[in-house]
Amino acid sequence: MRLEFINRVKENDILGKSILTNEGQVLLRAGVKLNNVYIQKLKELGVFYIYINDDRLGDIDVEDTKLSELKRVTMRSISNIMRNVHSCTGKKLKESLRAVEDMISYIIDLGDVNKSLNDIQTYDNYTYVHSLDTCIMAAFLGISSRFNGWDIRELGIGAILHDIGKTQVPIKILNKKGRLSEEEFNEIKKHAVYGAEMLKKNLSMSSSIIKIVEQHHERIDGKGYPYGLSGNQISKYAKIVCICDVYDAISNDRCYRQKFNPNDAYELILSGSGTNFDEEFVKGFKNTFAIFPLGCCVKLSNGEEGYIIRQNKGFPDRPVIRILYDSMTKEPVPFYEINLLSHPNVVIKNIV
């Protein structure tokens, strides 16, 4: 399976991973043969890349069927909570959060980080996929930080609800293209407080979860918002969600800006260690997440192009690359592999 930019997708390619709506329904199911109508519709929906089946990369498995189903149910639950936040109390809330808990339990027991992220986003489902990915990243970072099961549950629920306060921010501000005015930005910044107040009043959440929602934009050096907290004034859960929220947000295109390239997004987190982000959790981030996802095509500094087939744990920028074609003629060649750990002078320049 390969990860392909939508502009490089061709008619008769086979979709490798299903695309979901913001209601958790299947928009386009894995296995469908793509035609020009499908491809054009995906472009109109704001899809920038998709997974394509490829026999030459058949050993790349990015689909965990069980986790995909749990994520689909969780997406539907997030949608229900966000749309009915003022009335979502008691039994209804517990049922919605049970889906999140089931997904987190599965991640704790059987989760593979390389099969858990990089869901396909559209304009409509961005908010829900972002919340979902932030939750999943936070759970894996909690595992690497040796949190216990209860801590990871609290962390995951807080992460999936971290932006719930944005339901109180005018949509015209959230989706505005171009620079926000000072007044508009101040309104955006209030979403952390709005979210905490909503949870306190309506959802009877634990203080740990409320602090995640309230503090996920605070910074270690005290330059965050809404209260300018610093260091140990910020909860450990919020410190983790802060990293995951920022990384996922800048790794995806938005209506008001293009996404960062993977190296720059990763470097932003590492360079913020000790100022924006907690040093220990940044170390955990580096040891947990790779820069480039499995199946994506990259150009190397030696001029060759190939697909990432395996990650080297602890070396996020040094995966194993499979070369399938001549970089000049684009003609297929007997494929071979380059392990970047064994070739220190070769680096990844960019995704192609």
PDB file of C-alpha atoms in Angstrom, residues 103-344:
ATOM      1  CA  MET A 103     -10.545   2.519  21.476  1.00  0.00           C
ATOM      2  CA  ILE A 104      -8.011   3.575  24.121  1.00  0.00           C
ATOM      3  CA  SER A 105      -8.102   0.121  25.741  1.00  0.00           C
ATOM      4  CA  TYR A 106      -7.380  -1.465  22.372  1.00  0.00           C
ATOM      5  CA  ILE A 107      -4.449   0.904  21.797  1.00  0.00           C
ATOM      6  CA  ILE A 108      -3.026   0.057  25.221  1.00  0.00           C
ATOM      7  CA  ASP A 109      -3.267  -3.688  24.585  1.00  0.00           C
ATOM      8  CA  LEU A 110      -2.565  -4.065  20.859  1.00  0.00           C
ATOM      9  CA  GLY A 111      -1.950  -0.667  19.308  1.00  0.00           C
ATOM     10  CA  ASP A 112       0.655  -0.189  16.570  1.00  0.00           C
ATOM     11  CA  VAL A 113       1.476   3.488  16.119  1.00  0.00           C
ATOM     12  CA  ASN A 114       2.275   2.968  12.428  1.00  0.00           C
ATOM     13  CA  LYS A 115      -1.262   1.682  11.782  1.00  0.00           C
ATOM     14  CA  SER A 116      -3.104   4.168  13.964  1.00  0.00           C
ATOM     15  CA  LEU A 117      -2.680   7.618  12.457  1.00  0.00           C
ATOM     16  CA  ASN A 118      -2.815   9.301   9.015  1.00  0.00           C
ATOM     17  CA  ASP A 119      -6.561   9.039   8.526  1.00  0.00           C
ATOM     18  CA  ILE A 120      -7.848  10.722   5.391  1.00  0.00           C
ATOM     19  CA  GLN A 121      -9.260  14.182   6.038  1.00  0.00           C
ATOM     20  CA  THR A 122     -11.868  16.185   4.161  1.00  0.00           C
ATOM     21  CA  TYR A 123     -12.985  19.779   4.727  1.00  0.00           C
ATOM     22  CA  ASP A 124     -16.033  18.481   6.595  1.00  0.00           C
ATOM     23  CA  ASN A 125     -14.390  15.945   8.898  1.00  0.00           C
ATOM     24  CA  TYR A 126     -11.204  17.871   9.793  1.00  0.00           C
ATOM     25  CA  THR A 127     -12.336  18.807  13.309  1.00  0.00           C
ATOM     26  CA  TYR A 128     -13.286  15.236  14.183  1.00  0.00           C
ATOM     27  CA  VAL A 129     -10.230  13.601  12.621  1.00  0.00           C
ATOM     28  CA  HIS A 130      -8.006  16.157  14.374  1.00  0.00           C
ATOM     29  CA  SER A 131      -9.644  15.368  17.721  1.00  0.00           C
ATOM     30  CA  LEU A 132      -9.340  11.643  17.019  1.00  0.00           C
ATOM     31  CA  ASP A 133      -5.673  11.816  16.002  1.00  0.00           C
ATOM     32  CA  THR A 134      -4.810  14.047  18.969  1.00  0.00           C
ATOM     33  CA  CYS A 135      -6.439  11.463  21.249  1.00  0.00           C
ATOM     34  CA  ILE A 136      -4.566   8.551  19.645  1.00  0.00           C
ATOM     35  CA  MET A 137      -1.226  10.353  19.714  1.00  0.00           C
ATOM     36  CA  ALA A 138      -1.756  11.306  23.346  1.00  0.00           C
ATOM     37  CA  ALA A 139      -2.548   7.682  24.238  1.00  0.00           C
ATOM     38  CA  PHE A 140       0.668   6.430  22.617  1.00  0.00           C
ATOM     39  CA  LEU A 141       2.675   9.187  24.292  1.00  0.00           C
ATOM     40  CA  GLY A 142       1.062   8.242  27.606  1.00  0.00           C
ATOM     41  CA  ILE A 143       2.098   4.623  27.045  1.00  0.00           C
ATOM     42  CA  SER A 144       5.695   5.637  26.284  1.00  0.00           C
ATOM     43  CA  SER A 145       5.647   7.767  29.450  1.00  0.00           C
ATOM     44  CA  ARG A 146       4.612   4.653  31.426  1.00  0.00           C
ATOM     45  CA  PHE A 147       1.260   6.032  32.521  1.00  0.00           C
ATOM     46  CA  ASN A 148      -1.139   3.487  33.949  1.00  0.00           C
ATOM     47  CA  GLY A 149      -4.381   2.520  32.242  1.00  0.00           C
ATOM     48  CA  TRP A 150      -6.516   4.980  34.197  1.00  0.00           C
ATOM     49  CA  ASP A 151      -4.152   7.873  33.434  1.00  0.00           C
ATOM     50  CA  ILE A 152      -4.220   7.036  29.727  1.00  0.00           C
ATOM     51  CA  ARG A 153      -8.031   6.907  29.799  1.00  0.00           C
ATOM     52  CA  GLU A 154      -8.205  10.376  31.366  1.00  0.00           C
ATOM     53  CA  LEU A 155      -5.578  11.624  28.932  1.00  0.00           C
ATOM     54  CA  GLY A 156      -7.437  10.226  25.909  1.00  0.00           C
ATOM     55  CA  ILE A 157     -10.847  11.605  26.886  1.00  0.00           C
ATOM     56  CA  GLY A 158      -9.372  15.035  27.588  1.00  0.00           C
ATOM     57  CA  ALA A 159      -7.547  14.950  24.264  1.00  0.00           C
ATOM     58  CA  ILE A 160     -10.619  14.056  22.266  1.00  0.00           C
ATOM     59  CA  LEU A 161     -12.574  16.878  23.940  1.00  0.00           C
ATOM     60  CA  HIS A 162      -9.742  19.432  23.929  1.00  0.00           C
ATOM     61  CA  ASP A 163     -11.368  21.686  21.318  1.00  0.00           C
ATOM     62  CA  ILE A 164     -14.968  21.307  22.472  1.00  0.00           C
ATOM     63  CA  GLY A 165     -15.021  25.026  23.364  1.00  0.00           C
ATOM     64  CA  LYS A 166     -14.738  25.885  19.670  1.00  0.00           C
ATOM     65  CA  THR A 167     -18.424  25.027  19.374  1.00  0.00           C
ATOM     66  CA  GLN A 168     -18.966  28.399  21.079  1.00  0.00           C
ATOM     67  CA  VAL A 169     -16.748  30.353  18.666  1.00  0.00           C
ATOM     68  CA  PRO A 170     -18.463  31.834  15.576  1.00  0.00           C
ATOM     69  CA  ILE A 171     -17.876  29.604  12.564  1.00  0.00           C
ATOM     70  CA  LYS A 172     -16.955  32.614  10.407  1.00  0.00           C
ATOM     71  CA  ILE A 173     -13.963  33.197  12.695  1.00  0.00           C
ATOM     72  CA  LEU A 174     -12.930  29.529  12.788  1.00  0.00           C
ATOM     73  CA  ASN A 175     -13.016  29.253   8.999  1.00  0.00           C
ATOM     74  CA  LYS A 176     -11.722  32.702   8.117  1.00  0.00           C
ATOM     75  CA  LYS A 177      -9.117  32.754   5.375  1.00  0.00           C
ATOM     76  CA  GLY A 178      -6.239  35.095   5.995  1.00  0.00           C
ATOM     77  CA  ARG A 179      -5.029  36.879   9.100  1.00  0.00           C
ATOM     78  CA  LEU A 180      -7.354  37.205  12.081  1.00  0.00           C
ATOM     79  CA  SER A 181      -7.904  40.593  13.660  1.00  0.00           C
ATOM     80  CA  GLU A 182      -6.748  41.003  17.265  1.00  0.00           C
ATOM     81  CA  GLU A 183     -10.367  40.831  18.394  1.00  0.00           C
ATOM     82  CA  GLU A 184     -10.990  37.645  16.414  1.00  0.00           C
ATOM     83  CA  PHE A 185      -7.833  35.987  17.728  1.00  0.00           C
ATOM     84  CA  ASN A 186      -8.800  36.878  21.288  1.00  0.00           C
ATOM     85  CA  GLU A 187     -12.151  35.189  20.678  1.00  0.00           C
ATOM     86  CA  ILE A 188     -10.407  32.056  19.378  1.00  0.00           C
ATOM     87  CA  LYS A 189      -8.234  31.977  22.486  1.00  0.00           C
ATOM     88  CA  LYS A 190     -11.331  31.881  24.671  1.00  0.00           C
ATOM     89  CA  HIS A 191     -12.210  28.386  23.411  1.00  0.00           C
ATOM     90  CA  ALA A 192     -10.091  26.805  26.153  1.00  0.00           C
ATOM     91  CA  VAL A 193     -12.101  28.614  28.836  1.00  0.00           C
ATOM     92  CA  TYR A 194     -15.398  28.006  27.040  1.00  0.00           C
ATOM     93  CA  GLY A 195     -14.616  24.292  26.894  1.00  0.00           C
ATOM     94  CA  ALA A 196     -13.705  24.029  30.565  1.00  0.00           C
ATOM     95  CA  GLU A 197     -16.873  25.885  31.580  1.00  0.00           C
ATOM     96  CA  MET A 198     -19.015  23.637  29.409  1.00  0.00           C
ATOM     97  CA  LEU A 199     -17.547  20.499  30.971  1.00  0.00           C
ATOM     98  CA  LYS A 200     -17.978  21.833  34.489  1.00  0.00           C
ATOM     99  CA  LYS A 201     -21.612  22.804  33.908  1.00  0.00           C
ATOM    100  CA  ASN A 202     -22.911  20.097  31.639  1.00  0.00           C
ATOM    101  CA  LEU A 203     -20.785  16.977  31.533  1.00  0.00           C
ATOM    102  CA  SER A 204     -19.609  16.258  35.103  1.00  0.00           C
ATOM    103  CA  MET A 205     -16.035  15.522  34.060  1.00  0.00           C
ATOM    104  CA  SER A 206     -13.060  14.884  36.339  1.00  0.00           C
ATOM    105  CA  SER A 207     -10.758  17.787  37.153  1.00  0.00           C
ATOM    106  CA  SER A 208      -7.950  16.072  35.200  1.00  0.00           C
ATOM    107  CA  ILE A 209      -9.980  16.125  31.990  1.00  0.00           C
ATOM    108  CA  ILE A 210     -11.153  19.701  32.563  1.00  0.00           C
ATOM    109  CA  LYS A 211      -7.546  20.851  33.043  1.00  0.00           C
ATOM    110  CA  ILE A 212      -6.574  19.339  29.678  1.00  0.00           C
ATOM    111  CA  VAL A 213      -9.303  21.313  27.935  1.00  0.00           C
ATOM    112  CA  GLU A 214      -8.468  24.493  29.865  1.00  0.00           C
ATOM    113  CA  GLN A 215      -4.655  24.264  29.662  1.00  0.00           C
ATOM    114  CA  HIS A 216      -3.796  22.647  26.316  1.00  0.00           C
ATOM    115  CA  HIS A 217      -2.588  26.010  24.939  1.00  0.00           C
ATOM    116  CA  GLU A 218      -0.465  26.891  27.965  1.00  0.00           C
ATOM    117  CA  ARG A 219       3.328  26.842  27.435  1.00  0.00           C
ATOM    118  CA  ILE A 220       6.176  25.785  29.697  1.00  0.00           C
ATOM    119  CA  ASP A 221       7.729  29.277  29.545  1.00  0.00           C
ATOM    120  CA  GLY A 222       4.464  30.970  30.547  1.00  0.00           C
ATOM    121  CA  LYS A 223       3.747  32.495  27.134  1.00  0.00           C
ATOM    122  CA  GLY A 224       0.643  30.475  26.374  1.00  0.00           C
ATOM    123  CA  TYR A 225      -3.016  31.147  27.041  1.00  0.00           C
ATOM    124  CA  PRO A 226      -5.548  31.625  28.591  1.00  0.00           C
ATOM    125  CA  TYR A 227      -3.785  32.151  31.945  1.00  0.00           C
ATOM    126  CA  GLY A 228      -0.058  32.281  31.162  1.00  0.00           C
ATOM    127  CA  LEU A 229       0.688  29.250  33.343  1.00  0.00           C
ATOM    128  CA  SER A 230       4.229  27.874  33.348  1.00  0.00           C
ATOM    129  CA  GLY A 231       6.196  24.769  34.326  1.00  0.00           C
ATOM    130  CA  ASN A 232       4.514  22.595  36.926  1.00  0.00           C
ATOM    131  CA  GLN A 233       1.476  24.869  37.059  1.00  0.00           C
ATOM    132  CA  ILE A 234       0.365  23.012  33.918  1.00  0.00           C
ATOM    133  CA  SER A 235      -1.010  19.499  34.337  1.00  0.00           C
ATOM    134  CA  LYS A 236       1.067  16.661  32.899  1.00  0.00           C
ATOM    135  CA  TYR A 237      -1.911  15.578  30.791  1.00  0.00           C
ATOM    136  CA  ALA A 238      -2.258  19.051  29.251  1.00  0.00           C
ATOM    137  CA  LYS A 239       1.471  19.101  28.475  1.00  0.00           C
ATOM    138  CA  ILE A 240       1.083  15.937  26.416  1.00  0.00           C
ATOM    139  CA  VAL A 241      -2.065  17.078  24.637  1.00  0.00           C
ATOM    140  CA  CYS A 242      -0.374  20.395  23.833  1.00  0.00           C
ATOM    141  CA  ILE A 243       2.366  18.576  21.883  1.00  0.00           C
ATOM    142  CA  CYS A 244      -0.054  16.269  20.058  1.00  0.00           C
ATOM    143  CA  ASP A 245      -2.504  19.065  19.258  1.00  0.00           C
ATOM    144  CA  VAL A 246       0.170  21.335  17.766  1.00  0.00           C
ATOM    145  CA  TYR A 247       1.858  18.580  15.777  1.00  0.00           C
ATOM    146  CA  ASP A 248      -1.351  17.250  14.242  1.00  0.00           C
ATOM    147  CA  ALA A 249      -2.670  20.753  13.513  1.00  0.00           C
ATOM    148  CA  ILE A 250       0.424  21.950  11.650  1.00  0.00           C
ATOM    149  CA  SER A 251       0.726  18.649   9.771  1.00  0.00           C
ATOM    150  CA  ASN A 252      -2.580  19.215   7.966  1.00  0.00           C
ATOM    151  CA  ASP A 253      -3.838  21.801   5.500  1.00  0.00           C
ATOM    152  CA  ARG A 254      -6.380  24.305   6.775  1.00  0.00           C
ATOM    153  CA  CYS A 255      -8.548  26.872   5.039  1.00  0.00           C
ATOM    154  CA  TYR A 256      -6.224  29.684   6.179  1.00  0.00           C
ATOM    155  CA  ARG A 257      -2.797  28.106   5.571  1.00  0.00           C
ATOM    156  CA  GLN A 258      -0.954  25.194   4.016  1.00  0.00           C
ATOM    157  CA  LYS A 259       0.440  22.467   6.205  1.00  0.00           C
ATOM    158  CA  PHE A 260       4.086  22.353   7.258  1.00  0.00           C
ATOM    159  CA  ASN A 261       6.247  19.808   5.482  1.00  0.00           C
ATOM    160  CA  PRO A 262       6.918  16.780   7.739  1.00  0.00           C
ATOM    161  CA  ASN A 263      10.489  17.747   8.646  1.00  0.00           C
ATOM    162  CA  ASP A 264       9.487  21.280   9.610  1.00  0.00           C
ATOM    163  CA  ALA A 265       6.496  20.089  11.646  1.00  0.00           C
ATOM    164  CA  TYR A 266       8.648  17.603  13.533  1.00  0.00           C
ATOM    165  CA  GLU A 267      11.424  20.133  14.039  1.00  0.00           C
ATOM    166  CA  LEU A 268       8.949  22.656  15.441  1.00  0.00           C
ATOM    167  CA  ILE A 269       8.156  20.238  18.282  1.00  0.00           C
ATOM    168  CA  LEU A 270      11.806  19.378  18.966  1.00  0.00           C
ATOM    169  CA  SER A 271      12.921  23.020  18.865  1.00  0.00           C
ATOM    170  CA  GLY A 272      10.176  23.941  21.335  1.00  0.00           C
ATOM    171  CA  SER A 273      11.506  21.595  24.010  1.00  0.00           C
ATOM    172  CA  GLY A 274      11.876  23.441  27.306  1.00  0.00           C
ATOM    173  CA  THR A 275      10.123  26.589  26.071  1.00  0.00           C
ATOM    174  CA  ASN A 276       6.800  25.669  24.478  1.00  0.00           C
ATOM    175  CA  PHE A 277       6.808  22.007  25.441  1.00  0.00           C
ATOM    176  CA  ASP A 278       7.874  19.793  28.332  1.00  0.00           C
ATOM    177  CA  GLU A 279      11.366  18.343  27.708  1.00  0.00           C
ATOM    178  CA  GLU A 280      10.606  14.821  28.919  1.00  0.00           C
ATOM    179  CA  PHE A 281       7.460  14.519  26.841  1.00  0.00           C
ATOM    180  CA  VAL A 282       9.296  15.831  23.770  1.00  0.00           C
ATOM    181  CA  LYS A 283      11.831  13.025  24.261  1.00  0.00           C
ATOM    182  CA  GLY A 284       8.924  10.585  24.414  1.00  0.00           C
ATOM    183  CA  PHE A 285       7.466  12.131  21.257  1.00  0.00           C
ATOM    184  CA  LYS A 286      10.758  11.610  19.399  1.00  0.00           C
ATOM    185  CA  ASN A 287      10.967   7.977  20.489  1.00  0.00           C
ATOM    186  CA  THR A 288       7.326   7.249  19.639  1.00  0.00           C
ATOM    187  CA  PHE A 289       6.455   8.934  16.337  1.00  0.00           C
ATOM    188  CA  ALA A 290       8.199   8.845  12.975  1.00  0.00           C
ATOM    189  CA  ILE A 291       8.442  11.882  10.701  1.00  0.00           C
ATOM    190  CA  PHE A 292       7.266  10.233   7.491  1.00  0.00           C
ATOM    191  CA  PRO A 293       4.339   7.763   7.381  1.00  0.00           C
ATOM    192  CA  LEU A 294       4.632   4.277   5.949  1.00  0.00           C
ATOM    193  CA  GLY A 295       3.903   4.097   2.233  1.00  0.00           C
ATOM    194  CA  CYS A 296       4.746   7.689   1.354  1.00  0.00           C
ATOM    195  CA  CYS A 297       7.090   8.420  -1.556  1.00  0.00           C
ATOM    196  CA  VAL A 298      10.194  10.445  -0.697  1.00  0.00           C
ATOM    197  CA  LYS A 299      13.065  11.980  -2.638  1.00  0.00           C
ATOM    198  CA  LEU A 300      16.534  11.306  -1.249  1.00  0.00           C
ATOM    199  CA  SER A 301      19.575  13.563  -1.305  1.00  0.00           C
ATOM    200  CA  ASN A 302      21.275  11.153  -3.749  1.00  0.00           C
ATOM    201  CA  GLY A 303      18.513  11.789  -6.297  1.00  0.00           C
ATOM    202  CA  GLU A 304      16.655   8.513  -5.850  1.00  0.00           C
ATOM    203  CA  GLU A 305      12.964   8.253  -5.033  1.00  0.00           C
ATOM    204  CA  GLY A 306      11.289   5.453  -3.113  1.00  0.00           C
ATOM    205  CA  TYR A 307       8.610   4.425  -0.642  1.00  0.00           C
ATOM    206  CA  ILE A 308       8.975   4.107   3.113  1.00  0.00           C
ATOM    207  CA  ILE A 309       8.383   0.478   4.039  1.00  0.00           C
ATOM    208  CA  ARG A 310       9.654   0.335   7.620  1.00  0.00           C
ATOM    209  CA  GLN A 311      10.518   2.673  10.492  1.00  0.00           C
ATOM    210  CA  ASN A 312      13.626   2.456  12.677  1.00  0.00           C
ATOM    211  CA  LYS A 313      12.504   2.993  16.263  1.00  0.00           C
ATOM    212  CA  GLY A 314      14.283   5.867  17.943  1.00  0.00           C
ATOM    213  CA  PHE A 315      15.434   7.280  14.593  1.00  0.00           C
ATOM    214  CA  PRO A 316      12.380   9.142  13.288  1.00  0.00           C
ATOM    215  CA  ASP A 317      14.131  10.484  10.182  1.00  0.00           C
ATOM    216  CA  ARG A 318      16.007   7.286   9.195  1.00  0.00           C
ATOM    217  CA  PRO A 319      13.469   4.782   7.803  1.00  0.00           C
ATOM    218  CA  VAL A 320      13.944   1.982   5.265  1.00  0.00           C
ATOM    219  CA  ILE A 321      13.180   3.009   1.655  1.00  0.00           C
ATOM    220  CA  ARG A 322      12.173   0.736  -1.238  1.00  0.00           C
ATOM    221  CA  ILE A 323      13.232   1.942  -4.682  1.00  0.00           C
ATOM    222  CA  LEU A 324      10.779   0.863  -7.416  1.00  0.00           C
ATOM    223  CA  TYR A 325      11.750   2.891 -10.457  1.00  0.00           C
ATOM    224  CA  ASP A 326      14.549   4.871 -12.047  1.00  0.00           C
ATOM    225  CA  SER A 327      14.348   8.446 -10.755  1.00  0.00           C
ATOM    226  CA  MET A 328      15.310   9.886 -14.151  1.00  0.00           C
ATOM    227  CA  THR A 329      13.392   7.761 -16.639  1.00  0.00           C
ATOM    228  CA  LYS A 330      10.583   6.738 -14.235  1.00  0.00           C
ATOM    229  CA  GLU A 331      10.908   3.217 -15.670  1.00  0.00           C
ATOM    230  CA  PRO A 332      10.372   0.292 -13.264  1.00  0.00           C
ATOM    231  CA  VAL A 333      13.524  -1.414 -11.963  1.00  0.00           C
ATOM    232  CA  PRO A 334      14.062  -4.614  -9.942  1.00  0.00           C
ATOM    233  CA  PHE A 335      13.296  -3.056  -6.571  1.00  0.00           C
ATOM    234  CA  TYR A 336      15.876  -2.759  -3.832  1.00  0.00           C
ATOM    235  CA  GLU A 337      15.981  -1.197  -0.384  1.00  0.00           C
ATOM    236  CA  ILE A 338      18.030   1.457   1.366  1.00  0.00           C
ATOM    237  CA  ASN A 339      18.180   1.483   5.166  1.00  0.00           C
ATOM    238  CA  LEU A 340      19.046   5.075   6.000  1.00  0.00           C
ATOM    239  CA  LEU A 341      20.601   3.945   9.285  1.00  0.00           C
ATOM    240  CA  SER A 342      23.309   2.296   7.179  1.00  0.00           C
ATOM    241  CA  HIS A 343      23.730   5.307   4.873  1.00  0.00           C
ATOM    242  CA  PRO A 344      24.433   8.314   7.132  1.00  0.00           C
TER     243      PRO A 344
END
